Coordinates of C-alpha atoms in Angstrom, one line a residue:
X1 CA 0.0 0.0 0.0
X2 CA 1.2 3.5 -0.8
X3 CA 1.4 6.4 1.7
X4 CA 1.1 10.2 1.1
X5 CA 4.5 11.7 0.8
X6 CA 3.3 14.9 2.5
X7 CA 1.5 13.8 5.7
X8 CA 2.0 10.0 5.7
X9 CA -1.7 9.1 5.3
X10 CA -2.3 5.6 3.8
X11 CA -3.6 5.7 0.2
X12 CA -5.7 3.5 -1.9
X13 CA -3.9 2.0 -4.8
X14 CA -5.9 4.1 -7.3
X15 CA -6.0 7.3 -5.2
X16 CA -4.9 10.5 -7.1
X17 CA -5.0 12.9 -4.0
X18 CA -4.7 12.4 -0.3
X19 CA -8.0 12.5 1.4
X20 CA -6.3 14.0 4.5
X21 CA -4.3 17.0 3.2
X22 CA -5.1 17.1 -0.6
X23 CA -1.6 16.7 -1.8
X24 CA -1.1 14.8 -5.1
X25 CA -0.6 11.1 -4.6
X26 CA 2.8 9.7 -5.8
X27 CA 2.7 7.8 -9.2
X28 CA 2.4 4.1 -8.8
X29 CA 5.8 2.3 -8.9
X30 CA 6.6 0.7 -12.2
X31 CA 6.5 -3.0 -12.4
X32 CA 9.5 -4.5 -10.8
X33 CA 11.8 -6.2 -13.3
X34 CA 13.4 -9.4 -12.3
X35 CA 16.7 -8.9 -10.5
X36 CA 18.0 -5.4 -9.9
X37 CA 18.8 -3.9 -6.6
X38 CA 17.0 -3.1 -3.3
X39 CA 15.9 0.6 -3.1
X40 CA 16.7 0.7 0.5
X41 CA 20.0 -1.2 1.1
X42 CA 21.4 -1.7 -2.4
X43 CA 21.3 -5.6 -2.0
X44 CA 21.6 -7.4 -5.4
X45 CA 18.3 -9.2 -6.0
X46 CA 17.9 -12.5 -7.7
X47 CA 15.4 -13.0 -10.4
X48 CA 13.0 -15.1 -8.1
X49 CA 13.2 -12.5 -5.3
X50 CA 9.9 -12.2 -3.4
X51 CA 8.0 -8.9 -2.5
X52 CA 10.5 -8.2 0.2
X53 CA 14.3 -7.7 0.3
X54 CA 16.0 -10.8 1.7
X55 CA 18.7 -8.5 3.3
X56 CA 16.7 -5.7 4.9
X57 CA 13.1 -6.7 4.7
X58 CA 12.0 -3.6 2.7
X59 CA 8.9 -3.9 0.5
X60 CA 10.3 -4.1 -3.0
X61 CA 7.0 -2.9 -4.6
X62 CA 6.9 0.4 -2.7
X63 CA 8.4 3.5 -4.2
X64 CA 11.7 4.7 -2.7
X65 CA 11.2 7.2 0.2
X66 CA 11.6 10.9 -0.8
X67 CA 14.7 12.8 0.3
X68 CA 14.3 14.7 3.6
X69 CA 13.5 18.5 3.3
X70 CA 16.5 21.0 3.5
X71 CA 17.2 22.2 7.0
X72 CA 16.5 25.8 6.0
X73 CA 13.2 25.2 4.4
X74 CA 10.3 26.6 6.4
X75 CA 7.5 24.5 7.5
X76 CA 4.6 24.4 5.3
X77 CA 1.0 24.3 6.7
X78 CA -0.6 20.9 6.1
X79 CA -3.7 22.2 4.5
X80 CA -1.8 24.2 1.7
X81 CA -0.2 22.7 -1.3
X82 CA 3.5 23.3 -1.8
X83 CA 4.1 26.8 -3.3
X84 CA 6.7 25.8 -5.8
X85 CA 6.6 28.9 -8.1
X86 CA 6.3 31.8 -5.9
X87 CA 9.9 32.1 -4.6
X88 CA 11.4 32.4 -8.2
X89 CA 8.8 34.9 -9.1
X90 CA 9.8 37.0 -6.1
X91 CA 13.5 36.6 -6.9
X92 CA 12.8 37.8 -10.5
X93 CA 11.0 40.8 -9.2
X94 CA 14.0 41.8 -6.9
X95 CA 16.7 41.4 -9.6
X96 CA 16.0 44.7 -11.2
X97 CA 16.3 46.6 -7.9
X98 CA 19.6 44.8 -7.1
X99 CA 21.0 45.8 -10.5
X100 CA 19.8 49.4 -10.1
X101 CA 21.4 49.5 -6.6
X102 CA 24.7 48.3 -8.0
X103 CA 24.6 50.9 -10.8
X104 CA 23.9 53.6 -8.3
X105 CA 26.9 52.4 -6.0
X106 CA 29.3 52.2 -9.0
X107 CA 28.1 55.8 -10.2
X108 CA 28.6 57.1 -6.8
X109 CA 32.1 55.7 -6.5
X110 CA 33.1 57.1 -9.9
X111 CA 31.5 60.5 -8.9
X112 CA 33.5 60.6 -5.6
X113 CA 36.7 59.8 -7.4
X114 CA 36.0 62.4 -10.1
X115 CA 35.1 65.2 -7.8
X116 CA 37.9 64.3 -5.4
X117 CA 40.4 64.7 -8.3
X118 CA 38.6 67.8 -9.8
X119 CA 38.0 69.7 -6.6
X120 CA 41.2 68.7 -4.8
X121 CA 43.2 71.7 -3.7
X122 CA 46.5 72.6 -5.3
X123 CA 48.2 71.7 -2.0
X124 CA 46.6 68.2 -2.0
X125 CA 47.8 67.6 -5.5
X126 CA 51.2 68.9 -4.7
X127 CA 51.4 66.6 -1.7
X128 CA 50.1 63.6 -3.6
X129 CA 52.6 63.8 -6.4
X130 CA 55.5 64.6 -4.1
X131 CA 54.7 61.6 -1.9
X132 CA 54.5 59.3 -5.0
X133 CA 57.9 60.5 -6.3
X134 CA 59.8 60.8 -3.0
X135 CA 58.1 58.3 -0.7
X136 CA 57.3 55.6 -3.1
X137 CA 59.7 55.7 -6.1
X138 CA 62.6 57.5 -4.3
X139 CA 62.6 55.3 -1.2
X140 CA 62.2 52.1 -3.4
X141 CA 65.4 53.0 -5.4
X142 CA 67.1 53.8 -2.1
X143 CA 66.2 50.3 -0.7
X144 CA 67.5 48.6 -3.9
X145 CA 70.8 50.3 -3.8
X146 CA 71.2 49.6 -0.1
X147 CA 70.6 45.8 -0.7
X148 CA 73.2 45.9 -3.5
X149 CA 75.8 47.4 -1.2
X150 CA 75.1 45.0 1.6
X151 CA 75.2 42.1 -0.7
X152 CA 78.8 42.9 -1.6
X153 CA 79.7 42.6 2.1
X154 CA 78.9 38.9 1.8
X155 CA 81.2 38.5 -1.3
X156 CA 82.2 34.9 -2.2
X157 CA 83.7 34.2 -5.6
X158 CA 86.8 33.1 -7.4
X159 CA 88.4 35.7 -9.6
X160 CA 90.9 35.5 -12.4
X161 CA 92.6 38.5 -13.9
X162 CA 94.4 38.2 -17.4
X163 CA 95.7 40.8 -19.8
X164 CA 96.8 41.3 -23.3
X165 CA 98.6 44.3 -25.1
X166 CA 99.3 45.4 -28.7
X167 CA 103.0 44.5 -28.3
X168 CA 103.8 40.8 -29.2
X169 CA 107.1 40.9 -27.2
X170 CA 105.1 41.6 -24.0
X171 CA 102.3 39.2 -24.9
X172 CA 104.7 36.3 -24.8
X173 CA 105.0 36.9 -21.1
X174 CA 101.3 37.4 -20.7
X175 CA 100.3 34.1 -22.4
X176 CA 99.5 31.7 -19.6
X177 CA 99.9 34.5 -17.0
X178 CA 97.2 35.3 -14.5
X179 CA 96.5 36.6 -11.2
X180 CA 94.0 34.5 -9.3
X181 CA 92.0 35.7 -6.1
X182 CA 89.6 33.6 -4.2
X183 CA 87.5 35.6 -1.7
X184 CA 85.0 34.4 0.9
X185 CA 84.0 37.0 3.3
X186 CA 81.2 38.0 5.8
X187 CA 80.9 40.6 8.6
X188 CA 83.5 39.0 10.8
X189 CA 85.6 36.8 8.8
X190 CA 87.7 36.9 5.6
X191 CA 89.3 34.0 3.7
X192 CA 91.4 34.9 0.6
X193 CA 93.8 32.9 -1.5
X194 CA 96.1 34.5 -4.0
X195 CA 98.0 32.8 -6.9
X196 CA 100.3 34.4 -9.4
X197 CA 100.9 32.5 -12.6
X198 CA 103.6 33.6 -15.2
X199 CA 103.8 31.9 -18.6
X200 CA 102.0 28.8 -17.4
X201 CA 104.0 28.3 -14.1
X202 CA 102.9 29.2 -10.6
X203 CA 105.3 31.7 -9.2
X204 CA 103.8 32.7 -6.0
X205 CA 100.9 31.6 -3.8
X206 CA 99.5 33.0 -0.6
X207 CA 96.6 33.0 1.9
X208 CA 95.2 35.8 4.2
X209 CA 92.6 35.0 6.9
X210 CA 90.8 37.0 9.5
X211 CA 88.4 35.4 11.9
X212 CA 86.9 37.0 15.1
X213 CA 90.1 39.1 15.8
X214 CA 92.7 36.6 14.6
X215 CA 94.8 37.5 11.6
X216 CA 96.7 34.9 9.6
X217 CA 98.9 34.8 6.5
X218 CA 101.0 32.2 4.7
X219 CA 103.3 32.5 1.7
X220 CA 104.4 28.9 0.9
X221 CA 107.1 29.8 -1.7
X222 CA 108.8 32.0 0.8
X223 CA 108.1 30.2 4.2
X224 CA 106.0 27.3 4.6
X225 CA 104.4 28.5 7.8
X226 CA 100.9 29.7 8.6
X227 CA 101.5 32.7 10.9
X228 CA 98.7 33.6 13.3
X229 CA 98.4 36.9 15.2
X230 CA 95.7 37.3 17.8
X231 CA 94.9 41.0 17.1
X232 CA 92.6 41.2 20.2
X233 CA 95.3 40.0 22.5
X234 CA 97.9 42.2 20.9
X235 CA 95.6 45.3 21.3
X236 CA 94.8 44.3 24.9
X237 CA 98.6 44.0 25.6
X238 CA 99.8 47.1 23.9
X239 CA 97.1 49.5 24.2
X240 CA 94.7 48.0 26.7
X241 CA 91.9 47.8 24.1
X242 CA 89.5 45.1 24.9
X243 CA 87.1 43.3 22.5
X244 CA 88.9 43.5 19.2
X245 CA 87.5 40.1 18.5
X246 CA 84.0 41.7 18.0
X247 CA 85.2 43.9 15.1
X248 CA 82.9 43.5 12.1
X249 CA 82.2 45.1 8.7
X250 CA 79.1 47.3 9.3
X251 CA 76.0 46.6 7.1
X252 CA 73.4 49.3 6.4
X253 CA 70.1 48.6 8.2
X254 CA 67.8 49.0 5.3
X255 CA 64.5 49.1 7.3
X256 CA 65.7 51.8 9.6
X257 CA 67.2 53.8 6.7
X258 CA 63.8 53.6 5.1
X259 CA 61.9 54.8 8.1
X260 CA 64.4 57.5 8.7
X261 CA 64.2 59.0 5.3
X262 CA 60.4 58.7 5.2
X263 CA 60.2 60.6 8.6
X264 CA 62.4 63.6 7.4
X265 CA 60.8 63.9 4.1
X266 CA 57.4 64.0 5.9
X267 CA 58.8 66.7 8.1
X268 CA 59.4 68.9 5.1
X269 CA 56.1 68.0 3.3
X270 CA 54.1 68.8 6.5
X271 CA 54.9 72.4 5.7
X272 CA 52.6 72.4 2.6
X273 CA 49.2 73.7 3.2
X274 CA 46.4 75.3 1.1
X275 CA 47.6 78.9 1.7
X276 CA 51.2 78.4 0.4
X277 CA 50.6 76.2 -2.9
X278 CA 49.2 77.7 -6.0
X279 CA 48.5 76.3 -9.4
X280 CA 49.7 78.3 -12.4
X281 CA 47.1 79.2 -15.0
X282 CA 49.0 78.0 -18.1
X283 CA 48.7 74.6 -19.4
X284 CA 52.4 74.4 -20.6
X285 CA 55.4 73.3 -18.5
X286 CA 58.7 74.8 -19.4
X287 CA 61.7 72.5 -19.1
X288 CA 64.3 75.2 -19.3
X289 CA 67.4 73.0 -18.8
X290 CA 66.2 70.5 -21.6
X291 CA 65.0 73.3 -23.8
X292 CA 61.5 71.6 -24.2
X293 CA 57.9 72.3 -23.2
X294 CA 55.2 69.8 -22.4
X295 CA 51.4 70.0 -21.7
X296 CA 50.5 69.8 -18.0
X297 CA 50.0 71.6 -14.8
X298 CA 52.6 73.6 -12.8
X299 CA 52.3 74.0 -9.0
X300 CA 54.2 76.4 -6.9
X301 CA 55.1 76.1 -3.2
X302 CA 55.9 79.4 -1.6
X303 CA 56.3 79.0 2.1
X304 CA 56.1 81.9 4.4
X305 CA 58.6 82.8 7.1
X306 CA 56.2 81.3 9.6
X307 CA 55.8 78.1 7.5
X308 CA 59.7 77.7 7.4
X309 CA 60.1 78.5 11.1
X310 CA 57.5 75.9 12.0
X311 CA 59.2 73.3 9.8
X312 CA 62.6 74.1 11.4
X313 CA 61.0 73.7 14.9
X314 CA 59.4 70.4 13.9
X315 CA 62.9 69.2 12.6
X316 CA 64.4 70.2 15.9
X317 CA 61.9 68.2 17.9
X318 CA 62.3 65.2 15.6
X319 CA 66.1 65.3 15.9
X320 CA 65.8 65.5 19.7
X321 CA 63.3 62.7 20.2
X322 CA 64.0 60.5 17.0
X323 CA 64.6 57.0 18.1
X324 CA 65.0 55.7 14.6
X325 CA 68.0 57.9 14.0
X326 CA 69.6 56.6 17.2
X327 CA 68.7 53.1 16.3
X328 CA 70.1 53.5 12.8
X329 CA 73.5 54.6 14.1
X330 CA 73.8 52.0 16.8
X331 CA 72.6 49.2 14.5
X332 CA 75.2 50.4 11.8
X333 CA 77.9 50.3 14.3
X334 CA 76.8 46.9 15.6
X335 CA 79.4 45.3 18.0
X336 CA 81.9 47.9 16.9
X337 CA 80.1 50.3 19.1
X338 CA 81.3 48.5 22.3
X339 CA 84.8 48.3 20.8
X340 CA 85.0 52.0 20.0
X341 CA 83.6 52.9 23.5
X342 CA 86.4 50.8 25.2
X343 CA 89.1 52.3 23.0
X344 CA 87.9 55.9 23.5
X345 CA 86.4 55.7 26.9
X346 CA 83.2 57.5 25.8
X347 CA 79.7 56.4 25.7
X348 CA 78.7 56.7 22.0
X349 CA 75.0 57.0 22.8
X350 CA 75.5 59.9 25.3
X351 CA 77.6 61.5 22.6
X352 CA 75.0 61.0 20.0
X353 CA 72.3 62.3 22.4
X354 CA 74.3 65.4 23.3
X355 CA 75.1 66.1 19.6
X356 CA 71.5 65.8 18.5
X357 CA 70.2 67.8 21.5
X358 CA 72.8 70.5 20.6
X359 CA 71.7 70.5 17.0
X360 CA 68.1 70.7 17.9
X361 CA 68.8 73.7 20.2
X362 CA 70.7 75.5 17.5
X363 CA 67.8 75.0 15.1
X364 CA 65.3 76.4 17.6
X365 CA 67.5 79.4 18.2
X366 CA 67.8 80.0 14.5
X367 CA 64.3 78.9 13.4
X368 CA 62.9 82.5 13.0
X369 CA 65.9 83.8 11.2
X370 CA 66.0 81.0 8.8
X371 CA 62.3 81.6 8.1
X372 CA 62.9 85.2 7.5
X373 CA 66.0 84.6 5.2
X374 CA 64.1 81.9 3.1
X375 CA 61.1 84.2 2.7
X376 CA 63.3 87.3 1.7
X377 CA 65.3 85.0 -0.8
X378 CA 62.1 84.5 -2.7
X379 CA 62.4 80.6 -2.3
X380 CA 59.9 78.8 -4.5
X381 CA 59.6 75.0 -5.1
X382 CA 58.0 74.4 -8.6
X383 CA 56.5 71.1 -9.5
X384 CA 55.4 70.2 -13.0
X385 CA 53.1 67.3 -13.8
X386 CA 52.4 66.0 -17.3
X387 CA 50.2 63.0 -18.0
X388 CA 50.0 62.1 -14.3
X389 CA 53.8 62.0 -14.0
X390 CA 56.2 64.4 -12.4
X391 CA 58.3 65.9 -15.2
X392 CA 59.9 68.9 -13.3
X393 CA 61.1 69.9 -9.8
X394 CA 63.0 73.2 -9.3
X395 CA 64.0 74.9 -6.2
X396 CA 64.5 78.5 -7.1
X397 CA 65.5 81.8 -5.6
X398 CA 64.9 85.5 -6.6
X399 CA 67.2 86.3 -9.6
X400 CA 66.8 82.9 -11.2
X401 CA 69.4 81.1 -9.0
X402 CA 68.5 77.4 -9.1
X403 CA 69.4 75.5 -5.9
X404 CA 68.4 72.2 -7.5
X405 CA 66.5 71.3 -10.5
X406 CA 65.2 68.0 -12.1
X407 CA 63.6 67.8 -15.5
X408 CA 62.3 64.8 -17.4
X409 CA 61.2 64.6 -21.0
X410 CA 59.7 61.5 -22.7
X411 CA 60.2 61.8 -26.4
X412 CA 58.7 58.3 -27.2
X413 CA 57.8 55.0 -25.7
X414 CA 60.3 53.5 -23.5
X415 CA 62.5 56.7 -23.8
X416 CA 63.5 59.3 -21.2
X417 CA 65.7 62.3 -21.0
X418 CA 66.5 63.4 -17.3
X419 CA 68.5 66.4 -16.3
X420 CA 69.7 67.4 -12.8
X421 CA 71.4 70.8 -12.4
X422 CA 72.3 73.8 -10.3
X423 CA 72.7 77.4 -11.5
X424 CA 73.9 80.7 -10.0
X425 CA 74.3 84.1 -11.6
X426 CA 72.9 82.7 -14.9
X427 CA 75.5 80.0 -15.4
X428 CA 75.3 76.3 -14.6
X429 CA 77.5 75.0 -11.7
X430 CA 76.8 71.3 -12.1
X431 CA 74.7 69.2 -14.3
X432 CA 74.0 65.4 -14.7
X433 CA 72.4 64.6 -18.1
X434 CA 70.9 61.2 -18.5
X435 CA 69.3 59.7 -21.6
X436 CA 67.9 56.3 -21.5
X437 CA 65.8 54.0 -23.8
X438 CA 64.3 50.7 -22.8
X439 CA 63.5 47.9 -25.2
X440 CA 62.6 44.3 -24.3
X441 CA 63.8 44.8 -20.7
X442 CA 67.3 46.1 -21.8
X443 CA 68.5 49.7 -21.3
X444 CA 70.7 51.9 -23.5
X445 CA 71.8 55.6 -23.1
X446 CA 74.3 58.0 -21.8
X447 CA 75.2 60.0 -18.7
X448 CA 77.2 63.1 -18.8
X449 CA 78.6 65.0 -15.8
X450 CA 79.6 68.6 -16.3
X451 CA 80.8 71.4 -13.9
X452 CA 81.1 75.2 -14.3
X453 CA 81.6 76.5 -17.9
X454 CA 80.3 73.2 -19.2
X455 CA 83.6 71.5 -18.3
X456 CA 82.9 67.8 -18.9
X457 CA 84.0 65.5 -15.9
X458 CA 83.2 62.3 -17.6
X459 CA 80.8 60.5 -19.9
X460 CA 79.3 57.1 -19.4
X461 CA 77.6 55.4 -22.4
X462 CA 75.7 52.1 -21.9
X463 CA 74.1 49.7 -24.3
X464 CA 72.0 46.5 -23.9
X465 CA 72.1 46.8 -20.0
X466 CA 70.1 44.0 -18.3
X467 CA 69.3 44.9 -14.6
X468 CA 68.1 41.3 -14.0
X469 CA 71.5 39.9 -14.6
X470 CA 74.5 40.8 -12.3
X471 CA 78.0 39.4 -11.7
X472 CA 79.2 38.5 -8.3
X473 CA 80.6 41.9 -8.0
X474 CA 77.1 43.4 -8.6
X475 CA 77.8 44.7 -12.2
X476 CA 74.8 44.5 -14.6
X477 CA 75.3 42.7 -17.9
X478 CA 75.9 45.0 -20.8
X479 CA 78.4 47.2 -22.6
X480 CA 79.7 50.5 -21.2
X481 CA 82.1 53.2 -22.4
X482 CA 83.7 55.7 -20.0
X483 CA 85.2 58.9 -21.5
X484 CA 87.2 61.3 -19.3
X485 CA 89.5 64.2 -19.9
X486 CA 93.3 63.4 -19.9
X487 CA 94.2 66.8 -18.5
X488 CA 93.1 70.4 -18.8
X489 CA 94.0 70.5 -22.4
X490 CA 90.5 69.2 -23.3
X491 CA 91.8 65.9 -24.7
X492 CA 89.5 63.0 -23.7
X493 CA 90.5 59.3 -23.1
X494 CA 88.1 56.4 -23.6
X495 CA 87.8 53.0 -21.9
X496 CA 85.4 50.3 -23.0
X497 CA 83.9 47.9 -20.4
X498 CA 81.7 44.9 -21.0
X499 CA 80.0 42.5 -18.6
X500 CA 78.9 39.2 -20.2
X501 CA 78.4 35.5 -19.6
X502 CA 81.7 33.6 -19.9
X503 CA 82.1 30.7 -22.1
X504 CA 83.2 28.5 -19.2
X505 CA 80.5 29.8 -17.0
X506 CA 80.5 32.7 -14.5
X507 CA 80.9 36.3 -15.7
X508 CA 83.7 38.1 -17.7
X509 CA 84.3 41.8 -17.0
X510 CA 86.5 43.1 -20.0
X511 CA 88.2 46.4 -19.9
X512 CA 89.6 47.8 -23.1
X513 CA 92.1 50.7 -22.7
X514 CA 92.9 52.4 -26.1
X515 CA 95.8 54.9 -26.6
X516 CA 97.4 54.2 -23.3
X517 CA 100.4 56.0 -24.6
X518 CA 98.6 59.2 -24.0
X519 CA 98.4 58.4 -20.2
X520 CA 101.6 56.4 -19.7
X521 CA 103.9 58.1 -22.4
X522 CA 105.0 54.4 -23.2
X523 CA 104.5 53.5 -26.8
X524 CA 104.6 49.7 -26.0
X525 CA 101.3 50.2 -24.2
X526 CA 99.2 51.6 -27.0
X527 CA 96.4 49.4 -26.2
X528 CA 95.5 47.0 -23.2
X529 CA 92.7 44.5 -22.6
X530 CA 92.1 43.3 -19.1
X531 CA 89.6 40.5 -18.3
X532 CA 88.4 39.9 -14.8
X533 CA 86.5 36.5 -14.6
X534 CA 84.3 35.9 -11.5
X535 CA 82.4 32.6 -10.6
X536 CA 78.8 32.4 -10.0
X537 CA 79.4 29.7 -7.3
X538 CA 80.6 30.1 -3.7
X539 CA 84.4 30.6 -3.4
X540 CA 86.7 27.6 -3.1
X541 CA 89.1 29.4 -0.9
X542 CA 90.6 27.2 1.9
X543 CA 92.9 27.8 4.8
X544 CA 96.5 26.7 4.5
X545 CA 97.2 23.0 5.4
X546 CA 100.6 23.5 7.0
X547 CA 102.0 23.9 10.4
X548 CA 101.0 27.0 12.2
X549 CA 103.0 29.5 14.4
X550 CA 101.5 31.9 16.8
X551 CA 103.5 35.2 16.7
X552 CA 101.1 37.3 18.8
X553 CA 103.8 37.7 21.6
X554 CA 106.5 38.8 19.2
X555 CA 108.3 42.0 20.0
X556 CA 108.2 44.8 17.3
X557 CA 111.8 44.0 16.1
X558 CA 110.8 40.4 15.6
X559 CA 107.9 41.4 13.3
X560 CA 110.3 43.7 11.3
X561 CA 112.8 40.8 11.1
X562 CA 110.2 38.4 9.8
X563 CA 109.0 40.9 7.2
X564 CA 112.6 41.6 6.0
X565 CA 113.3 37.8 5.8
X566 CA 110.2 37.3 3.6
X567 CA 111.1 40.2 1.5
X568 CA 114.7 39.0 0.9
X569 CA 113.5 35.4 0.0
X570 CA 111.0 36.9 -2.7
X571 CA 113.7 39.0 -4.3
X572 CA 116.6 36.4 -4.3
X573 CA 114.7 33.1 -4.5
X574 CA 111.8 33.8 -6.6
X575 CA 112.1 36.9 -8.7
X576 CA 115.6 36.3 -9.5
X577 CA 114.7 33.1 -11.4
X578 CA 112.4 35.2 -13.7
X579 CA 114.0 36.6 -16.9
X580 CA 111.1 39.2 -17.2
X581 CA 112.2 40.6 -13.7
X582 CA 115.5 41.9 -15.1
X583 CA 114.3 43.1 -18.5

């Protein structure tokens, strides 16, 4: 017998509706085919199975029970049929309102962004562009350079130096000749191996070590002894200096440097307000140094004497209370701080506190005068923005003197021409002129430094520079040329320099010196090519494997005697065997 799927009321076999709740009766089950599976437990049924499952006893002629209702579904009154169509109809009616609400939100967001940009004051725009340039790009470049410098303090590579000249008589000695240097260093240790080969033969080798205050050296061809000097003990004995074993190469604390630069940039930018920044009416920006004009907006920051005085007072307060500055100095010194304090007998933190406090007091005493002087000088800070990018910064005084200027012109995609300069009395005191073009991640261009009266200091050209590929020495792959004046005659001298992947692995740094006769007055050295090869793998430098001798307790005359003996052995037993030494 079937039952109502809604209220459980037993139903006649031919009933179409439930007499209790009025719900539709379930369709009669299809005739059961022989075999198959039990709808309740999944038991495999034989062809002669009866009306009930032999495994669980379920009625095989009954329809499978319906799935239970979802937990979130509300209870439906027994007397009402199930409203299957009403909910989708409601959802369809709500959808247009949801879409309309989303459009209104998007429009409001766009309007806020538009009106914020349109109605932002010149001071707001001046600050926004300065922060983007100085606090984002400027500090990012500073951090990249800091990491590169710190990376060199952990140098570990094997280097080989070879040379060729234009003179075949000299080249016969250079063939098979090389100077090899293996270096492995960190903040507190140095391990270096030196080898000098001449015409295929090893002439001289040596090792230099430093580890936590102990210096060691060995020159096997002169004296097969590894000499050790405990510098910490020597300093303690001769000068009463303690802790030399803590001496280390300082590394720049990048995070503290970032916070420090950000803090003092903000001290300056906090001077900007709606009363001291204006926007020029013209839509053209003059790049006087480059001789160009571009479309854009120019903003002018003219601080009053009171503005400058307030900035100087904030600077004084920051200096006096700045924990970042003190942390930067002490972190930079590291363990060297204690060593310096023991050697000098002073507390460096007290000295730093006194110096900063004195500087702060001097600034406070002069703040008003500095403000009046700056205002009377007609100081102006010009900012030019074209296409949403800063293209001009100029700090200028009355009379046209330029304290510092930066101009940037972009003639085409991936091309840039930047100029930094200073001017006084109508003439340029200093200029750094940079042209650069980028194509497929490689950079080419030129940088020229000039001084007064356009006297060129040097010119550096570069081509196909790949910033993503560097040697162990930190040099970017690419081709370079350095041009510098020989003397005040105006004659220039050129040196070519290339950094490239070496055939045997690692990196080759190739220096080509042309017309060396102009510098050395030696005709034999018309041209010279020097190749410095560095490996990309950690150095293979090793400590000497020979007997050691501690010479820490030597007297000074014993040190002099040892050095003199090694020098005599080098001259008489090594160099005297070389034909080139006497030529």
